[in-house]
mmCIF file of C-alpha atoms in Angstrom:
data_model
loop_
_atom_site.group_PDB
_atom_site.id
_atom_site.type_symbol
_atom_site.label_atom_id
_atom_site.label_comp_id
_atom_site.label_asym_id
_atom_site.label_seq_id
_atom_site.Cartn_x
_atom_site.Cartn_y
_atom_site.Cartn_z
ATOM 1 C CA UNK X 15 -88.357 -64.847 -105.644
ATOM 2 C CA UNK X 16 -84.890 -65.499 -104.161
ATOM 3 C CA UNK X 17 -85.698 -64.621 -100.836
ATOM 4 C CA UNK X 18 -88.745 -67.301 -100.179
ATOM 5 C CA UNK X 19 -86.747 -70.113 -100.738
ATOM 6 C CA UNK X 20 -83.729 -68.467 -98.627
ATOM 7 C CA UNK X 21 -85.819 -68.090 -95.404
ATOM 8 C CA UNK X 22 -88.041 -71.426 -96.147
ATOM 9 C CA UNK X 23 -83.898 -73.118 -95.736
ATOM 10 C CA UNK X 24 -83.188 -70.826 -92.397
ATOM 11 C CA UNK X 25 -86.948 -71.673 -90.978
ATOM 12 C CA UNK X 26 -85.744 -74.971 -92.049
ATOM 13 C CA UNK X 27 -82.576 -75.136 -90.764
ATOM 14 C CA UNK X 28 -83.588 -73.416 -87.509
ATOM 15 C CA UNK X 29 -86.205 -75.999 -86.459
ATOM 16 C CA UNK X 30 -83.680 -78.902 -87.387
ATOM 17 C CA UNK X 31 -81.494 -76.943 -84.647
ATOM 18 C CA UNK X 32 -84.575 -76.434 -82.124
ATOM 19 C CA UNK X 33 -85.343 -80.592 -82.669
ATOM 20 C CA UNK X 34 -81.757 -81.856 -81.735
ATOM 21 C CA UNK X 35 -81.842 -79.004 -78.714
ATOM 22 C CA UNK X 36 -84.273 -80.283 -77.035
ATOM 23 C CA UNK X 37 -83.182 -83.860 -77.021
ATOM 24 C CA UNK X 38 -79.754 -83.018 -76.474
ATOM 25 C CA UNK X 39 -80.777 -80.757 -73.115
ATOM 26 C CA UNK X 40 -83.460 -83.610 -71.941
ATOM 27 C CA UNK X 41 -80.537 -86.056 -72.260
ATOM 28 C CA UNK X 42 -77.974 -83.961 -70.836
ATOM 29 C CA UNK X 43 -79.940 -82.425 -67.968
ATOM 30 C CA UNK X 44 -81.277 -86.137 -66.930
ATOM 31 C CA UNK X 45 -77.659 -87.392 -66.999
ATOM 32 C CA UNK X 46 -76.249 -84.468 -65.392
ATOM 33 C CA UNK X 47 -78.790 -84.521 -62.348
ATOM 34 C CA UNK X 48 -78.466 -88.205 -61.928
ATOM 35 C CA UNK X 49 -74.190 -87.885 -61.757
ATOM 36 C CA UNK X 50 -75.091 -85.021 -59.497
ATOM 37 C CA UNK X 51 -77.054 -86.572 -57.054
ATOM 38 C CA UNK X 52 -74.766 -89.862 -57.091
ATOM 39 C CA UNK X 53 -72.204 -88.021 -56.884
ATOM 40 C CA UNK X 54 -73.613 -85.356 -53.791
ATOM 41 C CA UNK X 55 -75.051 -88.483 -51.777
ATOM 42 C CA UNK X 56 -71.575 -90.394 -52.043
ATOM 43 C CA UNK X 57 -68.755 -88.475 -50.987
ATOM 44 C CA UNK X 58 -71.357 -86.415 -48.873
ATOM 45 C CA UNK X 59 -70.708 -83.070 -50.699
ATOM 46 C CA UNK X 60 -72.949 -80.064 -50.258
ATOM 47 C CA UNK X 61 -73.652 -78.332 -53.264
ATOM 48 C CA UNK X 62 -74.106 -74.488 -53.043
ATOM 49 C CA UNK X 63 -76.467 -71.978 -55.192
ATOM 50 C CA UNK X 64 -73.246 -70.852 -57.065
ATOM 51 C CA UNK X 65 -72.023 -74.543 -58.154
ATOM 52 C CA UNK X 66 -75.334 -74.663 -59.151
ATOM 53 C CA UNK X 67 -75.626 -71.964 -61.225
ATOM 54 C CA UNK X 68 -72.219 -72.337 -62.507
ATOM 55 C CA UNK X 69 -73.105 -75.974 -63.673
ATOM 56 C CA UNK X 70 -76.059 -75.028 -65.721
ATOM 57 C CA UNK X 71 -74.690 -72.519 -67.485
ATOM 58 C CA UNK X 72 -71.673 -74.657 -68.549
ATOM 59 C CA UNK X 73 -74.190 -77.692 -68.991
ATOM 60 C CA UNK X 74 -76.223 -75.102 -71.405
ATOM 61 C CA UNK X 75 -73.535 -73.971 -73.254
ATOM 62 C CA UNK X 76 -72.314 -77.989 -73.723
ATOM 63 C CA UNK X 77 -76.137 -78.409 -75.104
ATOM 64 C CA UNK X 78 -76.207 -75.240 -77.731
ATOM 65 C CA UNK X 79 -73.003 -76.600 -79.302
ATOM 66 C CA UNK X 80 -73.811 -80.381 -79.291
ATOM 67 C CA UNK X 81 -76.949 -79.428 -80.668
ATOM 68 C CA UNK X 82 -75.442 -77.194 -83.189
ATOM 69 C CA UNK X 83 -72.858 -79.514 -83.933
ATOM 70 C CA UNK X 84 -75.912 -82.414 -84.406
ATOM 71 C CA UNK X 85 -77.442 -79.978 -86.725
ATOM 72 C CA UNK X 86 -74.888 -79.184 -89.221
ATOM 73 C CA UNK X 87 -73.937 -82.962 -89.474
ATOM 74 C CA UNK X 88 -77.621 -83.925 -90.092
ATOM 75 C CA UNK X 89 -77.691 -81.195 -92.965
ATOM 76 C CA UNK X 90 -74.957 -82.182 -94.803
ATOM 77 C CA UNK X 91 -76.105 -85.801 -94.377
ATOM 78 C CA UNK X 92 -79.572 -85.113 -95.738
ATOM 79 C CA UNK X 93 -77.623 -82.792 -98.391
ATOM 80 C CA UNK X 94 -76.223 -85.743 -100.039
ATOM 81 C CA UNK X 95 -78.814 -88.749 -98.530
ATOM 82 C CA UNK X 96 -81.880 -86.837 -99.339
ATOM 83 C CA UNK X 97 -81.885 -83.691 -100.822
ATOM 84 C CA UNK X 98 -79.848 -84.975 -103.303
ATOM 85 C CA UNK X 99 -81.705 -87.706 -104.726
ATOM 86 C CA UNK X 100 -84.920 -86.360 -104.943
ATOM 87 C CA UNK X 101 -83.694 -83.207 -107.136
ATOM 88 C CA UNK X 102 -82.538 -85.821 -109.454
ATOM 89 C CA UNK X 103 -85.963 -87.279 -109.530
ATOM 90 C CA UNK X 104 -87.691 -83.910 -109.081
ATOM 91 C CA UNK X 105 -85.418 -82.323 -112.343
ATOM 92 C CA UNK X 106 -86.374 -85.987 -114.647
ATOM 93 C CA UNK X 107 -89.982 -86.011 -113.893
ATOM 94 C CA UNK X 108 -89.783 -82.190 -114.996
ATOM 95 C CA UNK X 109 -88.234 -83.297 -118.644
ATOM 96 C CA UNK X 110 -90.887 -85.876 -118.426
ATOM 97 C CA UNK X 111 -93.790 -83.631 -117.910
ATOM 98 C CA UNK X 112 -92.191 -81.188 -120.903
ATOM 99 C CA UNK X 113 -92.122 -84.186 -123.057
ATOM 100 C CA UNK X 114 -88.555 -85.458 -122.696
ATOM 101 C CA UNK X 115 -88.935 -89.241 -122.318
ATOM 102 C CA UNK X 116 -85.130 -89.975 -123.064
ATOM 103 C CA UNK X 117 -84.685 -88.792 -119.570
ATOM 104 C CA UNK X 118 -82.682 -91.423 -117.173
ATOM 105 C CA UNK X 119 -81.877 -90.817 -113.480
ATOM 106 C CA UNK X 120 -78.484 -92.503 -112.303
ATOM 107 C CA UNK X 121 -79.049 -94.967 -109.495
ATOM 108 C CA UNK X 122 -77.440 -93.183 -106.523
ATOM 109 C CA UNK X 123 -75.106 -95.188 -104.117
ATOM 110 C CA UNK X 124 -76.484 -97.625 -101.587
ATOM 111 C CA UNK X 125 -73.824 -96.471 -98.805
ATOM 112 C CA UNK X 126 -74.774 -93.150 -98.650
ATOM 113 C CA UNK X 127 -78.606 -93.263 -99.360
ATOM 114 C CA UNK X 128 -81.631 -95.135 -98.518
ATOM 115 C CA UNK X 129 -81.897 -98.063 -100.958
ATOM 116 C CA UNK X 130 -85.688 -97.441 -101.501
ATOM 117 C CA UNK X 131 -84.671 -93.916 -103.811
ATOM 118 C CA UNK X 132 -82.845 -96.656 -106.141
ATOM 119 C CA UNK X 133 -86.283 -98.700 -106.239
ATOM 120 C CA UNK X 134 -88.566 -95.073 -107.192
ATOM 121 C CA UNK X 135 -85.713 -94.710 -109.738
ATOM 122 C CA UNK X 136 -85.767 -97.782 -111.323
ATOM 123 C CA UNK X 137 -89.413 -96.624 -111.653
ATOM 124 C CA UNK X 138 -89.147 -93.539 -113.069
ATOM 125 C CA UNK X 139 -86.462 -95.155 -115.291
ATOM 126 C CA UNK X 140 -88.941 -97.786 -116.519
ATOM 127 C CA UNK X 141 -92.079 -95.393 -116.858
ATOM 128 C CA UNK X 142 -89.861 -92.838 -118.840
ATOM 129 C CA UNK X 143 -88.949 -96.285 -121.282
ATOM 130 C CA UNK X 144 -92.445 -96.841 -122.157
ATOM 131 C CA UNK X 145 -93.346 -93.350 -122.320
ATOM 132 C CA UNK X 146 -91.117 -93.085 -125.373
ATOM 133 C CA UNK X 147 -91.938 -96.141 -126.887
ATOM 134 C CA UNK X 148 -95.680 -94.998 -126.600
ATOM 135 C CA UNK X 149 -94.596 -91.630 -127.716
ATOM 136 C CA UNK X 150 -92.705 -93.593 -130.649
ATOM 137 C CA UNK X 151 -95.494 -95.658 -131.834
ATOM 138 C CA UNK X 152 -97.846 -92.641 -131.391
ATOM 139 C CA UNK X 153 -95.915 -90.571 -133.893
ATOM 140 C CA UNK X 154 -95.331 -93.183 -136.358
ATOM 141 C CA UNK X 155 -99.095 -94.471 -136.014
ATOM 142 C CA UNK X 156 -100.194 -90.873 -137.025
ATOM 143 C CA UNK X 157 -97.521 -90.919 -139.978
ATOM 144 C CA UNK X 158 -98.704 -94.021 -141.131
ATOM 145 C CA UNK X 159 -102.299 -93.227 -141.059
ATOM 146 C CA UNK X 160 -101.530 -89.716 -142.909
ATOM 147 C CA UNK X 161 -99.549 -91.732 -145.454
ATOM 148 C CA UNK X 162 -101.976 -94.529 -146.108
ATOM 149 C CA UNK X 163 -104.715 -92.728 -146.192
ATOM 150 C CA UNK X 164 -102.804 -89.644 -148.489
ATOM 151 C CA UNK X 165 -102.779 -92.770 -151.334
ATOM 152 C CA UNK X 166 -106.509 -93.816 -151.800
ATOM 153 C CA UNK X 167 -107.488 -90.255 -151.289
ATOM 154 C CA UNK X 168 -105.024 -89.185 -154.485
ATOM 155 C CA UNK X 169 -106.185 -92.130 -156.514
ATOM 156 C CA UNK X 170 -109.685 -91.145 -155.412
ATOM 157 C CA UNK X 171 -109.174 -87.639 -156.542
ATOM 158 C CA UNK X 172 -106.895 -88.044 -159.613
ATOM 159 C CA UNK X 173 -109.621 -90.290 -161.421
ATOM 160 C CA UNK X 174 -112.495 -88.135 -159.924
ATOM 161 C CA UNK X 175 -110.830 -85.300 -162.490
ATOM 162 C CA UNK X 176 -111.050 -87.853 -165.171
ATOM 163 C CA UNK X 177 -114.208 -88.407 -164.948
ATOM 164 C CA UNK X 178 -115.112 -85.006 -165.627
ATOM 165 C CA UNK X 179 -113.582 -85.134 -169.438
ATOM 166 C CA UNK X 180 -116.157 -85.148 -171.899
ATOM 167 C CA UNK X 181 -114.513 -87.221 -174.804
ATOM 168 C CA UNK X 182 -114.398 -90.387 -171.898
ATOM 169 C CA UNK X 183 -115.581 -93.524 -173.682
ATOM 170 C CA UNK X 184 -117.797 -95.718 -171.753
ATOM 171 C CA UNK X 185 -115.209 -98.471 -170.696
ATOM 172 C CA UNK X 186 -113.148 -95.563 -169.704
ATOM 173 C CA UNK X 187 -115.531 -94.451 -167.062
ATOM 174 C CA UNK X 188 -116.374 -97.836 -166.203
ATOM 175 C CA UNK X 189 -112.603 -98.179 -165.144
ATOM 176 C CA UNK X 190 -112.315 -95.111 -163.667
ATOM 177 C CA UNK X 191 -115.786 -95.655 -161.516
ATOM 178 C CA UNK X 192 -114.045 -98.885 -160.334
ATOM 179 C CA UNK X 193 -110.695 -97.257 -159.223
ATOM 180 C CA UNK X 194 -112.661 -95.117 -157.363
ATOM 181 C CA UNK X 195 -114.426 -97.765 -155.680
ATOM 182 C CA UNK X 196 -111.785 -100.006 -155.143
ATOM 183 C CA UNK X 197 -109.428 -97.206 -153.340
ATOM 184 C CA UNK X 198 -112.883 -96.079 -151.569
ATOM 185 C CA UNK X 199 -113.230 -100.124 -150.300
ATOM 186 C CA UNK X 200 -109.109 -99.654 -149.419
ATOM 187 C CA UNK X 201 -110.007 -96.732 -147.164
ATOM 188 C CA UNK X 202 -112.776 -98.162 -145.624
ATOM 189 C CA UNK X 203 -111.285 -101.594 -144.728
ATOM 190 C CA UNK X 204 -108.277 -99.614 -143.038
ATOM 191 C CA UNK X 205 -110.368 -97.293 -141.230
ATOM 192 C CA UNK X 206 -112.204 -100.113 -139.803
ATOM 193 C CA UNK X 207 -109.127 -101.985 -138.604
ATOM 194 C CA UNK X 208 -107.472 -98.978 -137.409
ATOM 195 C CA UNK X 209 -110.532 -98.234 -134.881
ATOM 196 C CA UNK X 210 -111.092 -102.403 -134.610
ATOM 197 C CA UNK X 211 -106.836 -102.194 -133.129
ATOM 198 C CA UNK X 212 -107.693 -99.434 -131.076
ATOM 199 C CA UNK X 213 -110.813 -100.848 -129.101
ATOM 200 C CA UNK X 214 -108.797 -104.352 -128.525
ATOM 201 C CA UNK X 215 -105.737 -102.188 -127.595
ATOM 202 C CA UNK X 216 -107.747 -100.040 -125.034
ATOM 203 C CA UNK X 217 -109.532 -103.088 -124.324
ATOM 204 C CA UNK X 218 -112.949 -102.252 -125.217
ATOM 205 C CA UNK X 219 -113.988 -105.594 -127.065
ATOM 206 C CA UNK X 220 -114.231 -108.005 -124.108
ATOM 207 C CA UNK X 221 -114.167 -112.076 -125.642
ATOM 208 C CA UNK X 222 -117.563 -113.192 -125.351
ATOM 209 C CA UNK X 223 -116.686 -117.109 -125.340
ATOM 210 C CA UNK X 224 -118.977 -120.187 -127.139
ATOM 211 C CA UNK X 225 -118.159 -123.392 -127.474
ATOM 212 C CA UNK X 226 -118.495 -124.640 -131.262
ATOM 213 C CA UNK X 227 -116.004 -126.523 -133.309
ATOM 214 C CA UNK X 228 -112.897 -124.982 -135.004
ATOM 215 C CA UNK X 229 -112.744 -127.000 -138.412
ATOM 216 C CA UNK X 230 -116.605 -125.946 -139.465
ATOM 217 C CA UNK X 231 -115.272 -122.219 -138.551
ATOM 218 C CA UNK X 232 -112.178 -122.556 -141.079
ATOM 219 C CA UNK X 233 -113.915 -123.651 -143.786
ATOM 220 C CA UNK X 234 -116.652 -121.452 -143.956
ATOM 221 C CA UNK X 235 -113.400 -118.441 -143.977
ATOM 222 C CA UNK X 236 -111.914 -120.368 -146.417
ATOM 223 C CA UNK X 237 -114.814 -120.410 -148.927
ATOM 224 C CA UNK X 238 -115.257 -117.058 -148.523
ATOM 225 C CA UNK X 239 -112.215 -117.023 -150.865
ATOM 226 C CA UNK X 240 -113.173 -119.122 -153.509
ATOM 227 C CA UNK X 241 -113.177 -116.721 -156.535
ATOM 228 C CA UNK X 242 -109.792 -115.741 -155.588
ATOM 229 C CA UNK X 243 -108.338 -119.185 -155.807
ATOM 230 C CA UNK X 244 -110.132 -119.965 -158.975
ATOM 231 C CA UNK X 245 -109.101 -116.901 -160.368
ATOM 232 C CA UNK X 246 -105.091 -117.607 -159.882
ATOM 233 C CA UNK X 247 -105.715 -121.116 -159.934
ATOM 234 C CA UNK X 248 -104.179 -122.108 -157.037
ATOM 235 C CA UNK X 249 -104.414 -125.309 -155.923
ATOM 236 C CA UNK X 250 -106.098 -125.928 -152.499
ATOM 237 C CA UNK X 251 -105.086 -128.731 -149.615
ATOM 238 C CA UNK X 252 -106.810 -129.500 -146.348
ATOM 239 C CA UNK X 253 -106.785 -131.571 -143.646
ATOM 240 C CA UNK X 254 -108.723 -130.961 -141.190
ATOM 241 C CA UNK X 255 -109.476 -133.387 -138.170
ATOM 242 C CA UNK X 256 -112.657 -133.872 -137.225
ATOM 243 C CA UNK X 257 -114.582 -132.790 -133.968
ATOM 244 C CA UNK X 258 -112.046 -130.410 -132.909
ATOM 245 C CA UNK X 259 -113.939 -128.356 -130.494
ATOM 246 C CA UNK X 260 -112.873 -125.012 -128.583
ATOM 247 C CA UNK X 261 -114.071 -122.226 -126.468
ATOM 248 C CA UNK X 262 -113.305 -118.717 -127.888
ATOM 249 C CA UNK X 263 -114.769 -115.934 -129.454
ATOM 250 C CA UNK X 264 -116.152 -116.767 -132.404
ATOM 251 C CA UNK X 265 -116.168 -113.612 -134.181
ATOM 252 C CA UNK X 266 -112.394 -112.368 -133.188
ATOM 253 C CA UNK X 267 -110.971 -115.489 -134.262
ATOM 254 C CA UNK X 268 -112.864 -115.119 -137.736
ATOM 255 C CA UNK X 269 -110.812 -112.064 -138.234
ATOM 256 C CA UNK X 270 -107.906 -114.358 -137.303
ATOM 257 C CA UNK X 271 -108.514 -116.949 -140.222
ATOM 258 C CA UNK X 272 -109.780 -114.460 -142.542
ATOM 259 C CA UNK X 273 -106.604 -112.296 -142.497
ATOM 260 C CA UNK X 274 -104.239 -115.230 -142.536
ATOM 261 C CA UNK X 275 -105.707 -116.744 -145.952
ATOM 262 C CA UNK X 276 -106.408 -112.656 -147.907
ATOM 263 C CA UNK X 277 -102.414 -112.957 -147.156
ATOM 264 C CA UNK X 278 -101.794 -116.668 -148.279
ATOM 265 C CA UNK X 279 -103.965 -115.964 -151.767
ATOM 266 C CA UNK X 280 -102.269 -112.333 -151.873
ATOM 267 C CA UNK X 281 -98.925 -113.446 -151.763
ATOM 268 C CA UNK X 282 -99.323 -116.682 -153.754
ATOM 269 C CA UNK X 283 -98.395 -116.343 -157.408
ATOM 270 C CA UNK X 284 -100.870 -118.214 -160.308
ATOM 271 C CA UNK X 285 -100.701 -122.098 -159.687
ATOM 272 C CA UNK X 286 -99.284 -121.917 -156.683
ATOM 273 C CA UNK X 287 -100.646 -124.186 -153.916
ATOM 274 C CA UNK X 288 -102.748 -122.757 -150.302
ATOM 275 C CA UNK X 289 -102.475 -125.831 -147.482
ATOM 276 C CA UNK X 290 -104.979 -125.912 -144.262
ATOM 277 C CA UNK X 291 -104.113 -128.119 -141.702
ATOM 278 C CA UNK X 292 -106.230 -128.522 -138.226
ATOM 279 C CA UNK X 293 -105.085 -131.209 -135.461
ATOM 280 C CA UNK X 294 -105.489 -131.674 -132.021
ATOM 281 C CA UNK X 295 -102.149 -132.683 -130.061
ATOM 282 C CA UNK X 296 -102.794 -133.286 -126.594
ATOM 283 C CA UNK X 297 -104.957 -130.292 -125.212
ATOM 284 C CA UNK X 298 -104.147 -128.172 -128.170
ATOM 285 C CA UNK X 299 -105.386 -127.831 -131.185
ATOM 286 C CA UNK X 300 -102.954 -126.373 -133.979
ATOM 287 C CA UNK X 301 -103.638 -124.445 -137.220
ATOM 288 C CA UNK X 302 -101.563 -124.384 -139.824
ATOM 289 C CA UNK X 303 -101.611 -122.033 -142.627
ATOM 290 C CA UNK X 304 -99.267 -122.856 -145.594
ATOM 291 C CA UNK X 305 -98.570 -121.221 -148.912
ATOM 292 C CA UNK X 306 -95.632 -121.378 -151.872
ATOM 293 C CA UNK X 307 -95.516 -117.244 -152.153
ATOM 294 C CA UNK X 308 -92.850 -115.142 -152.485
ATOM 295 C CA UNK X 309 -91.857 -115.868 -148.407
ATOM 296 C CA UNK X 310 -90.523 -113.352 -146.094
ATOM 297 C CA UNK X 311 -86.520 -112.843 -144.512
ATOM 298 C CA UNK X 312 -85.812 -112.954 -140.770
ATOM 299 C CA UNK X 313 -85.246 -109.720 -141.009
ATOM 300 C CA UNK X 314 -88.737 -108.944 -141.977
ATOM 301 C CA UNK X 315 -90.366 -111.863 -139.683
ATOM 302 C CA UNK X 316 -89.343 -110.034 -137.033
ATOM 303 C CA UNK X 317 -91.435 -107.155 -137.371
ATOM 304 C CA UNK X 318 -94.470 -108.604 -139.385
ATOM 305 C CA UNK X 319 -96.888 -108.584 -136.344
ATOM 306 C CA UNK X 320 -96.189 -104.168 -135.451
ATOM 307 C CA UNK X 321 -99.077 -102.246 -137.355
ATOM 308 C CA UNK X 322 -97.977 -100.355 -140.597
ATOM 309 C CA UNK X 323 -94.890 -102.371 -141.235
ATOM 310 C CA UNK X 324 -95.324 -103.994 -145.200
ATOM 311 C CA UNK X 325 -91.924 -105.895 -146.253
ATOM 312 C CA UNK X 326 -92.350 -103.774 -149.941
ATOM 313 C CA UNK X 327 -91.388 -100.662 -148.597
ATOM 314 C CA UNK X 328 -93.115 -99.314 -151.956
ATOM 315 C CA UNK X 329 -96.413 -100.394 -150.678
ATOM 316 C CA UNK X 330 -96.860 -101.755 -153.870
ATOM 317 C CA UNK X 331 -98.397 -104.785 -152.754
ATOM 318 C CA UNK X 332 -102.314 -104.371 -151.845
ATOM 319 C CA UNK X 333 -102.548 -103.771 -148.149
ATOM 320 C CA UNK X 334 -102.268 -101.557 -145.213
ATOM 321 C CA UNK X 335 -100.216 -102.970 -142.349
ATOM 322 C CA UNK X 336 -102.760 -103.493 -140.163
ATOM 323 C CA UNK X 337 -103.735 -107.042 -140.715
ATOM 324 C CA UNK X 338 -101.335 -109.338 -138.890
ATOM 325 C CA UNK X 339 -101.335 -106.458 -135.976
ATOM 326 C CA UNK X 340 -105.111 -107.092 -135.437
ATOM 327 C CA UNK X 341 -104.255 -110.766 -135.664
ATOM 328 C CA UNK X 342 -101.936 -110.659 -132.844
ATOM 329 C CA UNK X 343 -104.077 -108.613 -130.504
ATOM 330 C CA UNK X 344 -106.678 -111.013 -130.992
ATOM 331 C CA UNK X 345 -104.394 -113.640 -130.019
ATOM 332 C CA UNK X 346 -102.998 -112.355 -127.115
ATOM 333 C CA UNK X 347 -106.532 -111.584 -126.081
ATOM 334 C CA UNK X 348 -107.404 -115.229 -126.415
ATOM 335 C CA UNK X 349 -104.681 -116.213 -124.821
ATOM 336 C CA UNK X 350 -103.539 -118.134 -127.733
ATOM 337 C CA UNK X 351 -99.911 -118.906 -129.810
ATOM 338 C CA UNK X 352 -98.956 -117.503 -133.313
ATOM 339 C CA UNK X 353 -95.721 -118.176 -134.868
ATOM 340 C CA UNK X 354 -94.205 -118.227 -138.360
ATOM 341 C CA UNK X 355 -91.725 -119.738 -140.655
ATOM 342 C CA UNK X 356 -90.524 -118.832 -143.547
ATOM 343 C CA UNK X 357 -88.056 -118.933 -147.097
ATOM 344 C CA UNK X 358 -87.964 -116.383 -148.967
ATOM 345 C CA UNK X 359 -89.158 -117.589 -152.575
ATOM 346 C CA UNK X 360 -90.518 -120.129 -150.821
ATOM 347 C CA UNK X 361 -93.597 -119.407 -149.212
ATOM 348 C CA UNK X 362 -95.082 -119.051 -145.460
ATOM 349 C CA UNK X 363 -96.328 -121.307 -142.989
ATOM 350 C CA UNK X 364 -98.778 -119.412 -139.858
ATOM 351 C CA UNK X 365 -99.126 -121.559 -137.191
ATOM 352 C CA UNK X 366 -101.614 -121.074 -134.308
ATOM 353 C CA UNK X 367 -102.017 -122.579 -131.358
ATOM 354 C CA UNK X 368 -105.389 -122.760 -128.957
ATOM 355 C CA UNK X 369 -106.644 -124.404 -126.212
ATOM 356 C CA UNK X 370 -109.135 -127.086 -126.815
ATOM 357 C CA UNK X 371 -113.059 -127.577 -125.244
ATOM 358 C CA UNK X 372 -111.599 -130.552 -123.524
ATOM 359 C CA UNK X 373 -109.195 -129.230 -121.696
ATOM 360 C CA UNK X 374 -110.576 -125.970 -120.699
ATOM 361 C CA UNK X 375 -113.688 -128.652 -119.424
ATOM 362 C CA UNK X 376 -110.855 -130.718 -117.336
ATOM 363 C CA UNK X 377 -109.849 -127.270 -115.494
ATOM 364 C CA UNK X 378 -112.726 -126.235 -114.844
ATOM 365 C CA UNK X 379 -113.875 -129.533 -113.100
#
């Protein structure tokens, strides 16, 4: 195996040596005939066979060591201009293929090399970085799953055995039948947002834009949550502007709305208090979403909108991480704002921001 690469470098080296050789005797031999001739016709001097021959030799000797001297300075320049460089790349994008995306080449010196190796590094540099973040959200998206789905499946199985006792009251397997379901509905609504996040992620859902008008669409979501806000008797405010009109995608912003009040109502305590506010501010047309729950920290805001992360590391509180990460895909899809702000013990306030039928109208004219 040693002895490929060793004659591949001394074929290599050799025709390096056979390039310079003939340039160096085309240049030589031109410049030496012309001097000659100048030189013959000008002092008149008659040049015999043995000058000649003498000459040529010397002049071909002059040729094999300028040529070999040309040679061995091109090698070590490529040595440390070339050859250098790329094994650095050639040895990272080895880790990378292997699966080592903590890999970093060093930027190599812009006196001694060709400045566009420093721009394919800066590449591989940047392609390694999102490697391992992908890599990073790949293995904690498969921990996640495993863990959130390891929870509805034991509550699923624990009161499954119950259910098979024979001295179960009635009531008893009533409950029971509903713990079942309600871990069964648990699974189901994260499945479906896990492969909903995927598909926007790999963009598969494509917006499929109507006009229609934005306060009609929030209060149909909000009804939908009626019995909730009866049941903890929370008090509900609105004010919503009239004839606020967009163009969007119906449907994903639905998901938007809907996920933003299960949250307010989830994380509002009894008599607490759920505000909607919709106005239109120049060509904009701004959603509020308040509540008086238990509020998050800055610490926590900051990471509310990755899928998986819940502020009660317990996962005590109903959920599955996934809803505020669908509702920022969407949003980025539409090409829409979301922001929050916060107290903790105080409550939340979601704001979006969207672009309103008017002035997508005035672009388009």
């Amino acid at each position: 195996m040693s002895e490929k690469p060793r004659w591949s470098r001394f074929v290599r080296a050799f025709s390096h040596f056979m390039f310079f050789f003939f340039i160096v005797s085309f240049v030589i031999s031109c410049c030496t005939m012309l001097f000659v001739t100048v030189l013959s016709e000008s002092l008149e001097v008659t040049l015999t066979e043995e000058n000649v021959a003498a000459a040529a030799k010397l002049t071909f000797l002059n040729v094999v060591v300028i040529s070999l001297i040309f040679t061995v300075a091109d090698g070590i320049r490529r040595r440390f201009t070339v050859e250098r460089p790329a094994k650095q790349i050639v040895t990272a994008s080895e880790k990378m293929i292997a699966g080592d995306f903590n890999v970093r080449v060093k930027p190599v010196s812009k006196f001694m090399c060709d400045e566009n190796f420093n721009k394919i590094i800066d590449c591989i540099n940047q392609m390694a970085k999102e490697l391992s973040g992908v890599e990073t959200l790949r293995t904690d998206f498969v921990a996640n799953v495993s863990h959130e789905m390891k929870t509805p499946l034991a509550v699923m199985q624990n009161y499954a055995t119950l259910l098979q006792s024979e001295d179960l009251t009635e009531e008893q397997r009533r409950e029971y039948a509903r713990a079942i379901s309600s871990a069964c509905r648990h699974l189901s609504e994260m499945v479906s947002n896990v492969l909903k996040l995927s598909r926007l992620e790999n963009q598969q859902i494509y917006p499929k834009t109507e006009r229609y008008d934005l306060g009609e669409q929030l209060c149909e979501c909000l009804l939908q949550y009626e019995g909730v806000w009866e049941k903890k008797r929370i008090e509900i405010e609105t004010d919503i502007e009239d004839d606020v009109v967009i163009t969007a995608d119906r449907e994903l912003l639905s998901h938007v709305w809907s996920n933003l009040f299960s949250n307010a109502f989830k994380f509002t305590p009894d008599g607490g208090r759920v505000s909607l506010t919709l106005k239109k501010e120049g060509n904009l047309a701004i959603v509020r979403v308040a509540d008086t729950g238990i509020g998050i920290s800055s610490q926590v805001g900051e990471h509310i909108f990755e899928k998986f992360y819940q502020a009660d590391a317990s996962h005590a509180t109903k959920g599955n991480g996934l809803g505020l990460a669908l509702v920022k895909r969407i949003i980025d899809i539409t090409r829409a704002e979301i922001s929050v702000e916060s107290t903790l013990g105080k409550g939340s306030v979601f704001t979006v921001k969207l672009k309103t039928d008017g002035h997508e109208t005035e672009k388009n004219m």
